[in-house]
Amino acid sequence: MPRAFITGITGQDGQHLAEFLHAKGYEVFGLVKGQNNPRMVQMRDEFPYVEPVPGDLADLPSLVKALEFAQPDEVYNLGAISFVAVSFNQAELTANITGLGVLRMLEAIRMVGGAKNNPIRLYQASSSEMFGKVRETPQTELTPFHPRSPYGCAKVFGHDIVVNYRESYDLFACSGILFNHEGPRRGLEFVTRKVTNSVARIKLGLQQEIVLGNLDSKRDWGYAGDYVKAMWLMLQQDQPDDYVVATGQTNSIEDLVALAFAEVGIENWRDYVRQDPKFFRPAEVDLLIGDSSKARIQLGWKPEVDFASLIKMMVAHDLRFEGDKIR
Ligand code: GDR
């Protein structure tokens, strides 16, 4: 039975990946930080097959112990301070966890190593936020980085240190430069889920309006369930490499809002939307659109769920989720 160790197990991608790997016959271990982590209760109920392992990306000895315990064939480093807006207020913490956490994981892998003929393979969750103020469109693996947030800067460090350790120590370490990926498990702080959940609540009479920031920025949004397959495929190749994972379609926040409202039969969506400067960011990423040709050709990966189907799925889920609360 292959063994996988996932950081960020309680997040959206951790949940999708755990499900995916479990279905493939993996034994799945998840790094869980803190005492009485409240998200662990949900994990125990929904993912009883995941074995929790205590530890923290800020604590190298705990990572070494966790790897010694899990003895993984594959490590998926998804753990991070992942909300871009928060990273402006907690820049040092973001640099420590999202950036230095990657270095600690690489060191832990070097120390624990794995079987001689089967060294531990690492997947690092890199991000399209590294492209920031984009230098070219669409963005590929070769597009230079210009991050626009402490989060983006920390991800650039994580990305570069993976390349450096791969080249210096011959580690099997890959980075997936994943563009935005969403779904019903997305946290309510991210714009897609904030919108689909608010639209459902407005439809059900539970909320009057949505308060948003910048409506003009554009994102390449895919479905998280599709994207975790690309992570796994990267670790099944003969050689480690980096890959852009994206749909190649871009939409604005305004498109997202209009589509979500249309799903519940509301056309005059502007009557329900208010903008508040507190949701604007000190520096913004205006346009993201990824070219995932390399992943499509070398990994045989392609996204299955398009933007319209994704928003439809999320609105339908949120109508059920919010409706259940009032029934
Ligand atoms: P992003 O996702 O920053 O792209 O990073 P997010 O959904 O937070 O923002 C997308 C865009 O929407 C604009 N926006 C708002 N965003 C939020 N959260 N709330 C609002 O009210 C709002 N109004 C407008 C933002 O300004 C932004 O332009 C996500 C994260 O998952 C990262 O961890 C990951 O690396 C990247 O995607 C790829």
Short mmCIF file of C-alpha atoms and ligand atoms in Angstrom, two decimals:
data_model
loop_
_atom_site.label_atom_id
_atom_site.label_comp_id
_atom_site.label_asym_id
_atom_site.label_seq_id
_atom_site.Cartn_x
_atom_site.Cartn_y
_atom_site.Cartn_z
CA MET A 1 0.00 0.00 0.00
CA PRO A 2 1.60 3.34 -0.99
CA ARG A 3 1.75 5.93 1.78
CA ALA A 4 1.05 9.66 1.43
CA PHE A 5 1.64 12.44 3.93
CA ILE A 6 -0.33 15.66 3.43
CA THR A 7 0.15 19.05 5.09
CA GLY A 8 -2.89 21.33 4.92
CA ILE A 9 -5.08 18.21 5.27
CA THR A 10 -8.03 20.14 6.73
CA GLY A 11 -8.14 22.62 3.83
CA GLN A 12 -10.08 22.32 0.58
CA ASP A 13 -7.26 20.70 -1.40
CA GLY A 14 -6.19 18.44 1.48
CA GLN A 15 -9.71 17.02 1.63
CA HIS A 16 -9.97 16.44 -2.13
CA LEU A 17 -6.51 14.90 -2.26
CA ALA A 18 -7.12 12.62 0.74
CA GLU A 19 -10.30 11.35 -0.92
CA PHE A 20 -8.52 10.85 -4.25
CA LEU A 21 -5.52 9.02 -2.77
CA HIS A 22 -7.69 6.87 -0.50
CA ALA A 23 -9.69 5.75 -3.56
CA LYS A 24 -6.36 4.82 -5.21
CA GLY A 25 -5.50 2.57 -2.27
CA TYR A 26 -3.10 4.88 -0.44
CA GLU A 27 -2.65 4.99 3.30
CA VAL A 28 -3.15 8.69 4.06
CA PHE A 29 -1.49 10.66 6.88
CA GLY A 30 -2.26 14.30 7.62
CA LEU A 31 -0.23 16.85 9.56
CA VAL A 32 -2.42 18.47 12.19
CA LYS A 33 -1.24 21.50 14.09
CA GLY A 34 -2.25 22.80 17.47
CA GLN A 35 -4.04 21.37 20.44
CA ASN A 36 -7.74 20.64 19.91
CA ASN A 37 -7.67 21.79 16.28
CA PRO A 38 -11.42 22.37 15.71
CA ARG A 39 -11.31 21.26 12.09
CA MET A 40 -10.13 17.82 13.20
CA VAL A 41 -13.61 16.93 14.44
CA GLN A 42 -14.98 17.37 10.91
CA MET A 43 -12.00 15.46 9.51
CA ARG A 44 -12.58 12.50 11.84
CA ASP A 45 -16.24 12.31 10.80
CA GLU A 46 -15.82 12.81 7.06
CA PHE A 47 -12.40 11.23 6.49
CA PRO A 48 -12.02 8.46 9.08
CA TYR A 49 -9.30 6.84 6.98
CA VAL A 50 -6.91 9.78 7.41
CA GLU A 51 -4.42 9.20 10.21
CA PRO A 52 -3.67 12.53 11.94
CA VAL A 53 -0.04 13.22 12.83
CA PRO A 54 0.78 16.12 15.16
CA GLY A 55 3.24 18.75 13.98
CA ASP A 56 3.69 22.23 12.60
CA LEU A 57 5.35 23.73 9.53
CA ALA A 58 7.03 26.20 11.90
CA ASP A 59 8.76 23.38 13.79
CA LEU A 60 11.39 21.32 11.94
CA PRO A 61 11.81 18.62 14.63
CA SER A 62 8.06 17.98 14.53
CA LEU A 63 8.22 17.51 10.74
CA VAL A 64 11.09 15.04 11.09
CA LYS A 65 9.13 13.06 13.70
CA ALA A 66 6.00 13.16 11.55
CA LEU A 67 7.86 11.77 8.53
CA GLU A 68 9.56 9.12 10.65
CA PHE A 69 6.13 8.05 11.87
CA ALA A 70 4.30 8.16 8.53
CA GLN A 71 7.18 6.72 6.43
CA PRO A 72 5.58 8.22 3.31
CA ASP A 73 6.38 7.48 -0.31
CA GLU A 74 4.89 10.85 -1.25
CA VAL A 75 4.63 14.17 0.61
CA TYR A 76 2.13 16.81 -0.51
CA ASN A 77 2.96 20.18 1.04
CA LEU A 78 -0.35 22.04 0.80
CA GLY A 79 -0.14 23.73 4.22
CA ALA A 80 0.17 27.53 4.14
CA ILE A 81 -1.30 30.80 5.29
CA SER A 82 -3.25 30.78 2.04
CA PHE A 83 -5.54 33.81 2.18
CA VAL A 84 -3.82 36.60 0.25
CA ALA A 85 -5.68 39.41 2.08
CA VAL A 86 -4.56 38.11 5.50
CA SER A 87 -0.94 37.98 4.35
CA PHE A 88 -0.81 41.78 4.22
CA ASN A 89 -1.61 41.92 7.95
CA GLN A 90 0.40 38.87 8.99
CA ALA A 91 3.35 39.18 6.63
CA GLU A 92 5.95 37.69 8.95
CA LEU A 93 3.80 34.69 9.84
CA THR A 94 3.07 34.17 6.15
CA ALA A 95 6.79 34.27 5.29
CA ASN A 96 7.47 31.80 8.09
CA ILE A 97 4.79 29.22 7.26
CA THR A 98 4.14 29.66 3.52
CA GLY A 99 7.81 30.34 2.69
CA LEU A 100 10.16 28.88 5.31
CA GLY A 101 7.77 25.98 5.93
CA VAL A 102 8.79 24.64 2.50
CA LEU A 103 12.48 24.81 3.42
CA ARG A 104 11.78 22.95 6.67
CA MET A 105 9.88 20.24 4.81
CA LEU A 106 12.75 19.85 2.32
CA GLU A 107 15.23 19.54 5.19
CA ALA A 108 12.99 17.01 6.97
CA ILE A 109 12.81 14.96 3.76
CA ARG A 110 16.59 15.08 3.41
CA MET A 111 16.97 13.88 7.01
CA VAL A 112 14.39 11.08 6.89
CA GLY A 113 15.01 10.24 3.23
CA GLY A 114 12.84 7.17 2.78
CA ALA A 115 13.90 3.79 1.45
CA LYS A 116 17.17 3.78 -0.56
CA ASN A 117 15.53 2.54 -3.74
CA ASN A 118 12.37 4.56 -3.07
CA PRO A 119 13.24 8.06 -1.81
CA ILE A 120 10.41 10.33 -0.62
CA ARG A 121 8.84 12.37 -3.42
CA LEU A 122 7.62 15.90 -2.71
CA TYR A 123 4.80 17.90 -4.25
CA GLN A 124 4.95 21.63 -3.42
CA ALA A 125 1.84 23.78 -3.83
CA SER A 126 3.13 26.76 -5.81
CA SER A 127 0.67 29.42 -6.92
CA SER A 128 -0.32 31.67 -9.80
CA GLU A 129 -0.06 34.51 -7.26
CA MET A 130 3.69 34.33 -7.97
CA PHE A 131 3.00 35.89 -11.41
CA GLY A 132 1.26 38.87 -9.77
CA LYS A 133 1.77 41.90 -12.00
CA VAL A 134 1.98 39.62 -14.97
CA ARG A 135 4.90 39.94 -17.39
CA GLU A 136 3.16 38.02 -20.17
CA THR A 137 -0.22 36.52 -20.98
CA PRO A 138 -0.99 33.65 -20.74
CA GLN A 139 1.43 32.61 -18.02
CA THR A 140 3.62 29.51 -18.43
CA GLU A 141 6.29 27.75 -16.35
CA LEU A 142 8.82 30.18 -17.86
CA THR A 143 6.97 33.45 -17.16
CA PRO A 144 9.01 35.59 -14.70
CA PHE A 145 7.51 36.14 -11.26
CA HIS A 146 6.37 39.51 -9.92
CA PRO A 147 4.39 38.78 -6.73
CA ARG A 148 2.01 41.43 -5.38
CA SER A 149 1.50 40.30 -1.79
CA PRO A 150 3.49 38.88 1.13
CA TYR A 151 1.73 35.60 0.29
CA GLY A 152 2.98 35.74 -3.32
CA CYS A 153 6.51 36.57 -2.14
CA ALA A 154 6.51 33.63 0.28
CA LYS A 155 5.28 31.30 -2.48
CA VAL A 156 8.11 32.50 -4.77
CA PHE A 157 10.61 31.58 -2.06
CA GLY A 158 8.96 28.17 -1.65
CA HIS A 159 9.05 27.60 -5.40
CA ASP A 160 12.67 28.66 -5.81
CA ILE A 161 13.91 26.63 -2.84
CA VAL A 162 12.25 23.50 -4.26
CA VAL A 163 14.09 24.04 -7.55
CA ASN A 164 17.32 24.70 -5.66
CA TYR A 165 17.06 21.55 -3.50
CA ARG A 166 16.12 19.47 -6.52
CA GLU A 167 19.21 20.68 -8.36
CA SER A 168 21.53 20.63 -5.33
CA TYR A 169 20.55 17.36 -3.66
CA ASP A 170 18.88 15.45 -6.44
CA LEU A 171 15.53 15.32 -4.60
CA PHE A 172 12.40 14.21 -6.40
CA ALA A 173 10.59 17.49 -5.75
CA CYS A 174 7.93 19.02 -8.03
CA SER A 175 5.99 22.26 -7.90
CA GLY A 176 2.51 22.67 -9.30
CA ILE A 177 1.86 26.29 -10.22
CA LEU A 178 -1.85 26.05 -9.58
CA PHE A 179 -4.21 28.79 -10.69
CA ASN A 180 -7.31 29.48 -8.57
CA HIS A 181 -9.24 26.30 -7.89
CA GLU A 182 -12.57 26.29 -6.15
CA GLY A 183 -15.53 24.15 -5.18
CA PRO A 184 -18.12 23.61 -2.45
CA ARG A 185 -15.35 22.94 0.09
CA ARG A 186 -13.76 26.35 -0.47
CA GLY A 187 -13.55 28.54 2.66
CA LEU A 188 -16.13 31.32 2.88
CA GLU A 189 -13.40 33.99 2.86
CA PHE A 190 -12.45 33.33 -0.79
CA VAL A 191 -14.40 35.28 -3.37
CA THR A 192 -16.09 32.43 -5.28
CA ARG A 193 -17.53 30.77 -2.18
CA LYS A 194 -18.32 34.12 -0.57
CA VAL A 195 -20.39 34.96 -3.65
CA THR A 196 -22.12 31.58 -4.13
CA ASN A 197 -22.93 31.32 -0.44
CA SER A 198 -24.25 34.89 -0.25
CA VAL A 199 -26.33 34.41 -3.40
CA ALA A 200 -27.89 31.28 -1.87
CA ARG A 201 -28.62 33.16 1.36
CA ILE A 202 -30.14 36.09 -0.54
CA LYS A 203 -32.33 33.68 -2.52
CA LEU A 204 -33.47 32.06 0.74
CA GLY A 205 -34.18 35.44 2.35
CA LEU A 206 -31.38 35.07 4.92
CA GLN A 207 -29.23 37.99 3.72
CA GLN A 208 -29.89 41.32 1.95
CA GLU A 209 -26.66 42.09 0.06
CA ILE A 210 -23.08 41.07 -0.70
CA VAL A 211 -20.25 43.41 0.22
CA LEU A 212 -17.21 42.97 -2.02
CA GLY A 213 -13.95 44.66 -3.00
CA ASN A 214 -12.49 44.88 -6.50
CA LEU A 215 -14.92 43.60 -9.14
CA ASP A 216 -12.57 44.08 -12.09
CA SER A 217 -9.76 41.64 -11.40
CA LYS A 218 -9.74 38.50 -13.51
CA ARG A 219 -8.96 34.97 -12.48
CA ASP A 220 -8.49 31.61 -14.18
CA TRP A 221 -10.84 29.51 -12.03
CA GLY A 222 -10.92 25.72 -12.13
CA TYR A 223 -12.35 22.94 -9.97
CA ALA A 224 -10.23 21.75 -7.03
CA GLY A 225 -11.28 18.13 -7.61
CA ASP A 226 -9.63 18.25 -11.04
CA TYR A 227 -6.49 19.93 -9.77
CA VAL A 228 -5.52 17.35 -7.12
CA LYS A 229 -5.23 14.77 -9.92
CA ALA A 230 -2.50 16.90 -11.49
CA MET A 231 -0.62 16.93 -8.15
CA TRP A 232 -0.61 13.15 -8.04
CA LEU A 233 0.34 12.79 -11.71
CA MET A 234 3.42 14.98 -11.18
CA LEU A 235 4.75 12.51 -8.60
CA GLN A 236 4.21 9.49 -10.89
CA GLN A 237 6.61 10.76 -13.61
CA ASP A 238 10.16 9.49 -14.18
CA GLN A 239 11.65 12.96 -13.61
CA PRO A 240 10.63 15.74 -11.20
CA ASP A 241 9.51 18.98 -12.86
CA ASP A 242 7.26 22.03 -12.44
CA TYR A 243 3.89 22.43 -14.13
CA VAL A 244 1.27 25.14 -14.61
CA VAL A 245 -2.21 23.82 -13.81
CA ALA A 246 -4.98 26.05 -15.18
CA THR A 247 -8.06 26.08 -17.41
CA GLY A 248 -6.87 28.75 -19.87
CA GLN A 249 -10.14 30.69 -19.40
CA THR A 250 -10.35 33.93 -17.48
CA ASN A 251 -13.34 35.70 -15.94
CA SER A 252 -13.79 38.84 -13.85
CA ILE A 253 -15.27 38.98 -10.36
CA GLU A 254 -18.20 40.77 -12.00
CA ASP A 255 -18.72 37.80 -14.36
CA LEU A 256 -18.68 35.50 -11.34
CA VAL A 257 -21.29 37.58 -9.49
CA ALA A 258 -23.59 37.86 -12.54
CA LEU A 259 -23.37 34.11 -13.20
CA ALA A 260 -24.06 33.13 -9.58
CA PHE A 261 -27.12 35.40 -9.38
CA ALA A 262 -28.39 34.14 -12.74
CA GLU A 263 -28.27 30.60 -11.30
CA VAL A 264 -31.01 31.56 -8.81
CA GLY A 265 -32.98 33.57 -11.37
CA ILE A 266 -31.88 37.07 -10.28
CA GLU A 267 -30.86 39.29 -13.23
CA ASN A 268 -30.67 42.72 -11.47
CA TRP A 269 -27.66 41.62 -9.40
CA ARG A 270 -26.25 45.15 -9.07
CA ASP A 271 -29.12 45.94 -6.67
CA TYR A 272 -27.67 43.38 -4.25
CA VAL A 273 -23.96 44.22 -4.46
CA ARG A 274 -22.11 46.92 -2.51
CA GLN A 275 -18.39 47.65 -2.61
CA ASP A 276 -16.38 48.43 0.50
CA PRO A 277 -12.75 49.66 0.48
CA LYS A 278 -11.94 47.25 3.31
CA PHE A 279 -12.06 44.38 0.81
CA PHE A 280 -9.61 46.07 -1.58
CA ARG A 281 -5.98 44.96 -1.33
CA PRO A 282 -2.94 47.26 -1.06
CA ALA A 283 -1.68 45.76 -4.33
CA GLU A 284 -3.81 43.68 -6.69
CA VAL A 285 -3.23 40.92 -9.22
CA ASP A 286 -5.30 42.19 -12.14
CA LEU A 287 -5.28 39.36 -14.64
CA LEU A 288 -4.43 35.69 -14.44
CA ILE A 289 -4.74 33.21 -17.27
CA GLY A 290 -2.65 30.06 -17.37
CA ASP A 291 -1.21 28.03 -20.22
CA SER A 292 -1.20 24.44 -18.98
CA SER A 293 0.04 22.88 -22.26
CA LYS A 294 2.97 21.22 -20.51
CA ALA A 295 0.72 19.47 -17.96
CA ARG A 296 -1.71 18.50 -20.70
CA ILE A 297 1.01 17.02 -22.94
CA GLN A 298 3.42 15.49 -20.39
CA LEU A 299 0.97 14.46 -17.65
CA GLY A 300 -2.07 13.81 -19.85
CA TRP A 301 -4.03 16.09 -17.50
CA LYS A 302 -6.97 18.27 -18.45
CA PRO A 303 -9.66 20.07 -16.47
CA GLU A 304 -13.10 18.43 -16.61
CA VAL A 305 -15.25 21.16 -15.00
CA ASP A 306 -15.57 24.55 -16.71
CA PHE A 307 -16.30 27.87 -15.00
CA ALA A 308 -20.07 27.88 -15.57
CA SER A 309 -20.43 24.29 -14.30
CA LEU A 310 -18.25 25.10 -11.29
CA ILE A 311 -20.39 28.07 -10.23
CA LYS A 312 -23.55 26.06 -10.85
CA MET A 313 -22.20 23.27 -8.61
CA MET A 314 -21.25 25.73 -5.86
CA VAL A 315 -24.57 27.62 -5.90
CA ALA A 316 -26.52 24.32 -5.82
CA HIS A 317 -24.41 23.15 -2.87
CA ASP A 318 -24.88 26.42 -0.98
CA LEU A 319 -28.66 26.39 -1.54
CA ARG A 320 -28.73 22.93 0.10
CA PHE A 321 -26.21 23.88 2.80
CA GLU A 322 -28.03 27.07 3.84
CA GLY A 323 -31.49 25.56 3.28
CA ASP A 324 -30.71 22.66 5.66
CA LYS A 325 -29.98 25.16 8.43
CA ILE A 326 -33.47 26.67 8.32
CA ARG A 327 -35.46 23.49 7.73
P1 GDR B 1 -6.81 34.86 -4.64
O1 GDR B 1 -8.30 34.44 -4.20
O2 GDR B 1 -6.34 36.06 -3.91
O3 GDR B 1 -6.80 34.93 -6.13
O4 GDR B 1 -5.93 33.63 -4.14
P2 GDR B 1 -9.53 35.27 -3.61
O5 GDR B 1 -10.73 34.45 -3.91
O6 GDR B 1 -9.31 35.65 -2.19
O7 GDR B 1 -9.53 36.64 -4.47
C1 GDR B 1 -9.75 36.64 -5.87
C2 GDR B 1 -9.98 38.06 -6.35
O8 GDR B 1 -11.25 38.51 -5.88
C3 GDR B 1 -11.13 39.88 -5.47
N1 GDR B 1 -12.19 40.21 -4.51
C4 GDR B 1 -12.38 39.60 -3.32
N2 GDR B 1 -11.73 38.59 -2.73
C5 GDR B 1 -12.17 38.16 -1.51
N3 GDR B 1 -11.56 37.15 -0.93
N4 GDR B 1 -13.23 38.79 -0.88
C6 GDR B 1 -13.92 39.83 -1.44
O9 GDR B 1 -14.87 40.35 -0.87
C7 GDR B 1 -13.47 40.26 -2.73
N5 GDR B 1 -13.92 41.23 -3.59
C8 GDR B 1 -13.13 41.18 -4.65
C9 GDR B 1 -9.73 39.92 -4.87
O10 GDR B 1 -9.29 41.27 -4.77
C10 GDR B 1 -8.97 39.09 -5.88
O11 GDR B 1 -8.61 39.90 -6.99
C11 GDR B 1 -6.39 32.28 -4.17
C12 GDR B 1 -5.88 31.58 -2.88
O12 GDR B 1 -6.47 30.32 -2.79
C13 GDR B 1 -4.39 31.44 -2.90
O13 GDR B 1 -3.97 30.68 -1.75
C14 GDR B 1 -3.98 30.69 -4.18
O14 GDR B 1 -2.58 30.55 -4.24
C15 GDR B 1 -4.50 31.46 -5.39
O15 GDR B 1 -5.90 31.60 -5.30
C16 GDR B 1 -4.16 30.74 -6.68
#
